[in-house]
Amino acid sequence: MPSASNGDSAKPAARLPAPLEWIARPLARLSVSHFNLRAGLTSDSLISVLLIAAGIWIGNMRPALAALTVLCGLFAFTFIEYAAHRWLFHGNTGPFKTGHDHHHDNPLGYDALPFFMPPLFMCALGALFALVLPAGYALLLAGVIAAGYAAYGLSHVVIHVHRFKSPLMRRWVGFHNIHHFHPEANFGVTTGLWDVILGTRYKRQPRHAPGHA
Ligand SMILES: [Zn+2]
Ligand SMILES: [Zn+2]
């Protein structure tokens, strides 16, 4: 998924119609730049704060329901993170896969979604939620999902650039590092929850004794 090398850069697919190439090429260049990575980490955090603040401001929310909305948003984000990584970035084809492949080739690269895309997506999500929820709760829910995404982006950068001393943190970092060696496992980045639920958590292969098949 997207990060310091969120990996989800929008590199153009092999052959696109000419008008799309005009859009895809600059986006592809942007998505591998250091500027885009920094701008993305900033705008992801900013949009989450703005959406949550707007939700509270419009609000009139009941504290218990607001707390439930926050929990639902965090839970929903963990699945979005897992699903996007497993089925979009490791899908069969497409620009997301191309960008993510770059991240797997070079985990310290700057591959990431164009910085303005996730905030636009989060705003659209808020508008969508507002069709079925009161506006305050809709914005809060979208804001919490956006906060999860921002945390994911920062986590992914930290995982690849920082060396932790704490055994707990090393274990957490190791979960994603294993994914880089075994791309069919460990799709969660901030949490391995859905890998456990859906059976994609990496399992160490038992070693065979010499002389045994
Ligand atoms: Zn990675
Ligand atoms: Zn991956």
PDB file of C-alpha atoms and ligand atoms in Angstrom:
ATOM      1  CA  MET A   1       0.000   0.000   0.000  1.00  0.00           C
ATOM      2  CA  PRO A   2       1.016   3.667  -0.115  1.00  0.00           C
ATOM      3  CA  SER A   3       3.758   5.021   2.230  1.00  0.00           C
ATOM      4  CA  ALA A   4       7.410   6.255   2.241  1.00  0.00           C
ATOM      5  CA  SER A   5       6.963   3.883  -0.242  1.00  0.00           C
ATOM      6  CA  ASN A   6       3.358   3.442   0.185  1.00  0.00           C
ATOM      7  CA  GLY A   7       3.922   1.848  -3.079  1.00  0.00           C
ATOM      8  CA  ASP A   8       0.634   2.802  -4.621  1.00  0.00           C
ATOM      9  CA  SER A   9       2.065   5.155  -7.175  1.00  0.00           C
ATOM     10  CA  ALA A  10      -0.071   5.863 -10.196  1.00  0.00           C
ATOM     11  CA  LYS A  11       2.345   4.739 -12.832  1.00  0.00           C
ATOM     12  CA  PRO A  12       0.635   4.529 -16.198  1.00  0.00           C
ATOM     13  CA  ALA A  13      -0.337   1.094 -17.386  1.00  0.00           C
ATOM     14  CA  ALA A  14       1.463  -0.319 -20.379  1.00  0.00           C
ATOM     15  CA  ARG A  15      -0.702   1.193 -23.115  1.00  0.00           C
ATOM     16  CA  LEU A  16      -3.250   3.900 -22.485  1.00  0.00           C
ATOM     17  CA  PRO A  17      -5.284   5.929 -24.988  1.00  0.00           C
ATOM     18  CA  ALA A  18      -3.386   9.117 -25.918  1.00  0.00           C
ATOM     19  CA  PRO A  19      -5.564  11.554 -23.879  1.00  0.00           C
ATOM     20  CA  LEU A  20      -5.090   9.423 -20.766  1.00  0.00           C
ATOM     21  CA  GLU A  21      -1.316   9.337 -21.301  1.00  0.00           C
ATOM     22  CA  TRP A  22      -1.329  13.142 -20.965  1.00  0.00           C
ATOM     23  CA  ILE A  23      -2.749  12.747 -17.477  1.00  0.00           C
ATOM     24  CA  ALA A  24      -1.023   9.527 -16.464  1.00  0.00           C
ATOM     25  CA  ARG A  25       2.548  10.562 -17.279  1.00  0.00           C
ATOM     26  CA  PRO A  26       2.764  13.625 -15.018  1.00  0.00           C
ATOM     27  CA  LEU A  27       0.904  11.755 -12.284  1.00  0.00           C
ATOM     28  CA  ALA A  28       3.388   8.902 -12.556  1.00  0.00           C
ATOM     29  CA  ARG A  29       6.292  11.347 -12.253  1.00  0.00           C
ATOM     30  CA  LEU A  30       4.653  13.060  -9.284  1.00  0.00           C
ATOM     31  CA  SER A  31       3.960   9.765  -7.516  1.00  0.00           C
ATOM     32  CA  VAL A  32       7.647   8.847  -7.236  1.00  0.00           C
ATOM     33  CA  SER A  33       8.849  12.243  -6.014  1.00  0.00           C
ATOM     34  CA  HIS A  34      10.012  13.091  -2.511  1.00  0.00           C
ATOM     35  CA  PHE A  35       7.791  16.174  -2.595  1.00  0.00           C
ATOM     36  CA  ASN A  36       4.714  14.027  -3.219  1.00  0.00           C
ATOM     37  CA  LEU A  37       5.554  11.700  -0.363  1.00  0.00           C
ATOM     38  CA  ARG A  38       5.909  14.559   2.120  1.00  0.00           C
ATOM     39  CA  ALA A  39       2.868  16.395   0.760  1.00  0.00           C
ATOM     40  CA  GLY A  40       0.857  13.165   0.974  1.00  0.00           C
ATOM     41  CA  LEU A  41       1.771  12.465   4.592  1.00  0.00           C
ATOM     42  CA  THR A  42       0.847  16.051   5.463  1.00  0.00           C
ATOM     43  CA  SER A  43      -2.400  16.241   3.493  1.00  0.00           C
ATOM     44  CA  ASP A  44      -3.559  12.831   4.776  1.00  0.00           C
ATOM     45  CA  SER A  45      -3.195  14.025   8.372  1.00  0.00           C
ATOM     46  CA  LEU A  46      -4.700  17.414   7.597  1.00  0.00           C
ATOM     47  CA  ILE A  47      -7.832  16.071   5.919  1.00  0.00           C
ATOM     48  CA  SER A  48      -8.494  13.704   8.818  1.00  0.00           C
ATOM     49  CA  VAL A  49      -8.278  16.593  11.307  1.00  0.00           C
ATOM     50  CA  LEU A  50     -10.505  18.787   9.108  1.00  0.00           C
ATOM     51  CA  LEU A  51     -13.161  16.108   8.630  1.00  0.00           C
ATOM     52  CA  ILE A  52     -13.245  15.203  12.322  1.00  0.00           C
ATOM     53  CA  ALA A  53     -13.367  18.901  13.305  1.00  0.00           C
ATOM     54  CA  ALA A  54     -16.153  19.554  10.779  1.00  0.00           C
ATOM     55  CA  GLY A  55     -18.080  16.567  12.138  1.00  0.00           C
ATOM     56  CA  ILE A  56     -17.790  17.837  15.704  1.00  0.00           C
ATOM     57  CA  TRP A  57     -18.672  21.377  14.650  1.00  0.00           C
ATOM     58  CA  ILE A  58     -21.768  20.395  12.669  1.00  0.00           C
ATOM     59  CA  GLY A  59     -22.335  17.627  15.143  1.00  0.00           C
ATOM     60  CA  ASN A  60     -24.900  17.682  17.872  1.00  0.00           C
ATOM     61  CA  MET A  61     -23.634  14.172  18.425  1.00  0.00           C
ATOM     62  CA  ARG A  62     -24.357  11.959  21.406  1.00  0.00           C
ATOM     63  CA  PRO A  63     -21.062  10.995  23.057  1.00  0.00           C
ATOM     64  CA  ALA A  64     -21.805   7.258  23.098  1.00  0.00           C
ATOM     65  CA  LEU A  65     -22.778   7.247  19.406  1.00  0.00           C
ATOM     66  CA  ALA A  66     -19.766   9.395  18.522  1.00  0.00           C
ATOM     67  CA  ALA A  67     -17.491   6.904  20.345  1.00  0.00           C
ATOM     68  CA  LEU A  68     -19.169   4.046  18.484  1.00  0.00           C
ATOM     69  CA  THR A  69     -18.635   5.892  15.195  1.00  0.00           C
ATOM     70  CA  VAL A  70     -14.923   6.260  15.994  1.00  0.00           C
ATOM     71  CA  LEU A  71     -14.620   2.535  16.748  1.00  0.00           C
ATOM     72  CA  CYS A  72     -16.503   1.647  13.536  1.00  0.00           C
ATOM     73  CA  GLY A  73     -14.224   3.955  11.522  1.00  0.00           C
ATOM     74  CA  LEU A  74     -11.063   2.411  12.936  1.00  0.00           C
ATOM     75  CA  PHE A  75     -12.384  -1.102  12.358  1.00  0.00           C
ATOM     76  CA  ALA A  76     -13.457  -0.229   8.800  1.00  0.00           C
ATOM     77  CA  PHE A  77     -10.045   1.254   8.096  1.00  0.00           C
ATOM     78  CA  THR A  78      -8.217  -1.934   9.111  1.00  0.00           C
ATOM     79  CA  PHE A  79     -10.219  -3.814   6.488  1.00  0.00           C
ATOM     80  CA  ILE A  80      -9.748  -1.114   3.815  1.00  0.00           C
ATOM     81  CA  GLU A  81      -5.988  -1.259   4.420  1.00  0.00           C
ATOM     82  CA  TYR A  82      -5.971  -5.039   4.096  1.00  0.00           C
ATOM     83  CA  ALA A  83      -8.319  -5.227   1.101  1.00  0.00           C
ATOM     84  CA  ALA A  84      -6.565  -2.494  -0.908  1.00  0.00           C
ATOM     85  CA  HIS A  85      -3.163  -4.066  -0.343  1.00  0.00           C
ATOM     86  CA  ARG A  86      -4.262  -7.619  -1.052  1.00  0.00           C
ATOM     87  CA  TRP A  87      -6.651  -7.166  -3.951  1.00  0.00           C
ATOM     88  CA  LEU A  88      -5.715  -3.826  -5.511  1.00  0.00           C
ATOM     89  CA  PHE A  89      -1.947  -3.495  -5.052  1.00  0.00           C
ATOM     90  CA  HIS A  90      -1.354  -7.226  -5.447  1.00  0.00           C
ATOM     91  CA  GLY A  91      -4.105  -7.633  -8.032  1.00  0.00           C
ATOM     92  CA  ASN A  92      -3.431  -9.004 -11.473  1.00  0.00           C
ATOM     93  CA  THR A  93      -2.875  -5.724 -13.284  1.00  0.00           C
ATOM     94  CA  GLY A  94      -3.390  -1.948 -13.227  1.00  0.00           C
ATOM     95  CA  PRO A  95      -1.567   1.211 -12.169  1.00  0.00           C
ATOM     96  CA  PHE A  96      -1.875   0.450  -8.448  1.00  0.00           C
ATOM     97  CA  LYS A  97      -0.127  -2.871  -8.913  1.00  0.00           C
ATOM     98  CA  THR A  98       2.598  -1.264 -11.038  1.00  0.00           C
ATOM     99  CA  GLY A  99       3.283   1.353  -8.392  1.00  0.00           C
ATOM    100  CA  HIS A 100       3.241  -1.182  -5.598  1.00  0.00           C
ATOM    101  CA  ASP A 101       5.620  -3.439  -7.509  1.00  0.00           C
ATOM    102  CA  HIS A 102       8.043  -0.496  -7.471  1.00  0.00           C
ATOM    103  CA  HIS A 103       7.761  -0.372  -3.705  1.00  0.00           C
ATOM    104  CA  HIS A 104       8.540  -4.071  -3.457  1.00  0.00           C
ATOM    105  CA  ASP A 105      11.558  -3.574  -5.738  1.00  0.00           C
ATOM    106  CA  ASN A 106      12.750  -0.588  -3.737  1.00  0.00           C
ATOM    107  CA  PRO A 107      11.176  -0.313  -0.270  1.00  0.00           C
ATOM    108  CA  LEU A 108      13.074   2.937   0.394  1.00  0.00           C
ATOM    109  CA  GLY A 109      11.743   4.615  -2.767  1.00  0.00           C
ATOM    110  CA  TYR A 110       9.171   7.397  -2.730  1.00  0.00           C
ATOM    111  CA  ASP A 111       6.333   5.578  -4.478  1.00  0.00           C
ATOM    112  CA  ALA A 112       3.010   6.859  -3.202  1.00  0.00           C
ATOM    113  CA  LEU A 113      -0.394   7.890  -4.497  1.00  0.00           C
ATOM    114  CA  PRO A 114      -0.510  11.444  -5.871  1.00  0.00           C
ATOM    115  CA  PHE A 115      -0.903  13.485  -2.673  1.00  0.00           C
ATOM    116  CA  PHE A 116      -4.278  15.006  -3.543  1.00  0.00           C
ATOM    117  CA  MET A 117      -6.021  11.704  -4.310  1.00  0.00           C
ATOM    118  CA  PRO A 118      -6.551  10.257  -0.804  1.00  0.00           C
ATOM    119  CA  PRO A 119      -7.964  13.561   0.593  1.00  0.00           C
ATOM    120  CA  LEU A 120     -10.397  13.772  -2.350  1.00  0.00           C
ATOM    121  CA  PHE A 121     -11.364  10.160  -1.769  1.00  0.00           C
ATOM    122  CA  MET A 122     -11.936  10.812   1.959  1.00  0.00           C
ATOM    123  CA  CYS A 123     -14.152  13.833   1.172  1.00  0.00           C
ATOM    124  CA  ALA A 124     -16.137  11.741  -1.306  1.00  0.00           C
ATOM    125  CA  LEU A 125     -16.469   9.053   1.369  1.00  0.00           C
ATOM    126  CA  GLY A 126     -17.824  11.657   3.803  1.00  0.00           C
ATOM    127  CA  ALA A 127     -20.379  12.801   1.197  1.00  0.00           C
ATOM    128  CA  LEU A 128     -21.379   9.202   0.573  1.00  0.00           C
ATOM    129  CA  PHE A 129     -21.835   8.501   4.283  1.00  0.00           C
ATOM    130  CA  ALA A 130     -23.915  11.690   4.555  1.00  0.00           C
ATOM    131  CA  LEU A 131     -26.497  10.080   2.257  1.00  0.00           C
ATOM    132  CA  VAL A 132     -27.320   7.570   4.988  1.00  0.00           C
ATOM    133  CA  LEU A 133     -26.063   9.178   8.211  1.00  0.00           C
ATOM    134  CA  PRO A 134     -26.538  12.577   9.891  1.00  0.00           C
ATOM    135  CA  ALA A 135     -23.821  14.917   8.576  1.00  0.00           C
ATOM    136  CA  GLY A 136     -21.865  15.090  11.857  1.00  0.00           C
ATOM    137  CA  TYR A 137     -21.528  11.332  12.156  1.00  0.00           C
ATOM    138  CA  ALA A 138     -20.801  10.997   8.425  1.00  0.00           C
ATOM    139  CA  LEU A 139     -17.913  13.463   8.614  1.00  0.00           C
ATOM    140  CA  LEU A 140     -16.619  11.939  11.839  1.00  0.00           C
ATOM    141  CA  LEU A 141     -16.659   8.458  10.287  1.00  0.00           C
ATOM    142  CA  ALA A 142     -14.837   9.632   7.156  1.00  0.00           C
ATOM    143  CA  GLY A 143     -12.393  11.588   9.340  1.00  0.00           C
ATOM    144  CA  VAL A 144     -11.538   8.547  11.451  1.00  0.00           C
ATOM    145  CA  ILE A 145     -11.000   6.436   8.318  1.00  0.00           C
ATOM    146  CA  ALA A 146      -8.785   9.259   7.008  1.00  0.00           C
ATOM    147  CA  ALA A 147      -6.887   9.241  10.323  1.00  0.00           C
ATOM    148  CA  GLY A 148      -6.362   5.495   9.912  1.00  0.00           C
ATOM    149  CA  TYR A 149      -5.019   6.098   6.431  1.00  0.00           C
ATOM    150  CA  ALA A 150      -2.688   8.837   7.685  1.00  0.00           C
ATOM    151  CA  ALA A 151      -1.460   6.515  10.452  1.00  0.00           C
ATOM    152  CA  TYR A 152      -0.934   3.803   7.876  1.00  0.00           C
ATOM    153  CA  GLY A 153       1.141   6.102   5.642  1.00  0.00           C
ATOM    154  CA  LEU A 154       3.328   7.244   8.535  1.00  0.00           C
ATOM    155  CA  SER A 155       3.655   3.692   9.872  1.00  0.00           C
ATOM    156  CA  HIS A 156       4.779   2.392   6.511  1.00  0.00           C
ATOM    157  CA  VAL A 157       7.468   5.053   6.248  1.00  0.00           C
ATOM    158  CA  VAL A 158       8.662   4.388   9.798  1.00  0.00           C
ATOM    159  CA  ILE A 159       8.697   0.626   9.247  1.00  0.00           C
ATOM    160  CA  HIS A 160      11.114   1.016   6.363  1.00  0.00           C
ATOM    161  CA  VAL A 161      13.388   3.730   7.717  1.00  0.00           C
ATOM    162  CA  HIS A 162      13.571   3.279  11.480  1.00  0.00           C
ATOM    163  CA  ARG A 163      15.387   0.611  13.457  1.00  0.00           C
ATOM    164  CA  PHE A 164      13.497  -0.051  16.663  1.00  0.00           C
ATOM    165  CA  LYS A 165      15.084  -1.422  19.825  1.00  0.00           C
ATOM    166  CA  SER A 166      11.878  -2.437  21.556  1.00  0.00           C
ATOM    167  CA  PRO A 167      11.089  -6.138  20.935  1.00  0.00           C
ATOM    168  CA  LEU A 168       7.416  -5.304  20.587  1.00  0.00           C
ATOM    169  CA  MET A 169       8.062  -2.699  17.889  1.00  0.00           C
ATOM    170  CA  ARG A 170      10.546  -4.987  16.123  1.00  0.00           C
ATOM    171  CA  ARG A 171       7.862  -7.633  16.026  1.00  0.00           C
ATOM    172  CA  TRP A 172       5.407  -5.129  14.533  1.00  0.00           C
ATOM    173  CA  VAL A 173       7.950  -3.971  11.914  1.00  0.00           C
ATOM    174  CA  GLY A 174       8.861  -7.585  11.182  1.00  0.00           C
ATOM    175  CA  PHE A 175       5.265  -8.369  10.246  1.00  0.00           C
ATOM    176  CA  HIS A 176       5.453  -6.049   7.229  1.00  0.00           C
ATOM    177  CA  ASN A 177       9.064  -6.884   6.416  1.00  0.00           C
ATOM    178  CA  ILE A 178       8.044 -10.529   6.079  1.00  0.00           C
ATOM    179  CA  HIS A 179       5.504  -9.400   3.477  1.00  0.00           C
ATOM    180  CA  HIS A 180       8.387  -8.070   1.383  1.00  0.00           C
ATOM    181  CA  PHE A 181       9.894 -11.569   1.309  1.00  0.00           C
ATOM    182  CA  HIS A 182       6.552 -13.365   1.097  1.00  0.00           C
ATOM    183  CA  PRO A 183       4.191 -11.098  -0.896  1.00  0.00           C
ATOM    184  CA  GLU A 184       1.373 -13.635  -0.589  1.00  0.00           C
ATOM    185  CA  ALA A 185       1.197 -13.101   3.197  1.00  0.00           C
ATOM    186  CA  ASN A 186       0.912 -10.337   5.825  1.00  0.00           C
ATOM    187  CA  PHE A 187      -1.106  -7.727   3.907  1.00  0.00           C
ATOM    188  CA  GLY A 188      -1.928  -5.664   6.984  1.00  0.00           C
ATOM    189  CA  VAL A 189       0.547  -2.895   7.814  1.00  0.00           C
ATOM    190  CA  THR A 190      -0.749  -1.169  10.936  1.00  0.00           C
ATOM    191  CA  THR A 191      -2.315  -4.396  12.185  1.00  0.00           C
ATOM    192  CA  GLY A 192      -2.295  -8.059  11.245  1.00  0.00           C
ATOM    193  CA  LEU A 193      -5.908  -8.473  12.368  1.00  0.00           C
ATOM    194  CA  TRP A 194      -7.371  -9.329   8.941  1.00  0.00           C
ATOM    195  CA  ASP A 195      -4.452 -11.595   8.048  1.00  0.00           C
ATOM    196  CA  VAL A 196      -5.375 -13.655  11.102  1.00  0.00           C
ATOM    197  CA  ILE A 197      -9.097 -13.580  10.282  1.00  0.00           C
ATOM    198  CA  LEU A 198      -8.652 -14.397   6.584  1.00  0.00           C
ATOM    199  CA  GLY A 199      -5.760 -16.847   6.974  1.00  0.00           C
ATOM    200  CA  THR A 200      -3.014 -14.902   5.185  1.00  0.00           C
ATOM    201  CA  ARG A 201      -0.755 -14.448   8.202  1.00  0.00           C
ATOM    202  CA  TYR A 202       2.702 -15.805   7.387  1.00  0.00           C
ATOM    203  CA  LYS A 203       3.353 -19.226   8.827  1.00  0.00           C
ATOM    204  CA  ARG A 204       6.940 -20.353   9.096  1.00  0.00           C
ATOM    205  CA  GLN A 205       7.449 -23.525   7.077  1.00  0.00           C
ATOM    206  CA  PRO A 206       8.579 -26.436   9.246  1.00  0.00           C
ATOM    207  CA  ARG A 207      12.200 -27.369   8.561  1.00  0.00           C
ATOM    208  CA  HIS A 208      12.758 -30.897   7.301  1.00  0.00           C
ATOM    209  CA  ALA A 209      15.554 -32.898   8.821  1.00  0.00           C
ATOM    210  CA  PRO A 210      18.401 -33.677   6.366  1.00  0.00           C
ATOM    211  CA  GLY A 211      17.664 -36.780   4.349  1.00  0.00           C
ATOM    212  CA  HIS A 212      13.920 -36.300   4.594  1.00  0.00           C
ATOM    213  CA  ALA A 213      11.796 -35.134   1.667  1.00  0.00           C
TER     214      ALA A 213
HETATM  215 ZN    ZN B   1       6.607  -1.858   2.498  1.00  0.00          ZN
HETATM  216 ZN    ZN B   2       2.761  -5.514  -0.972  1.00  0.00          ZN
END
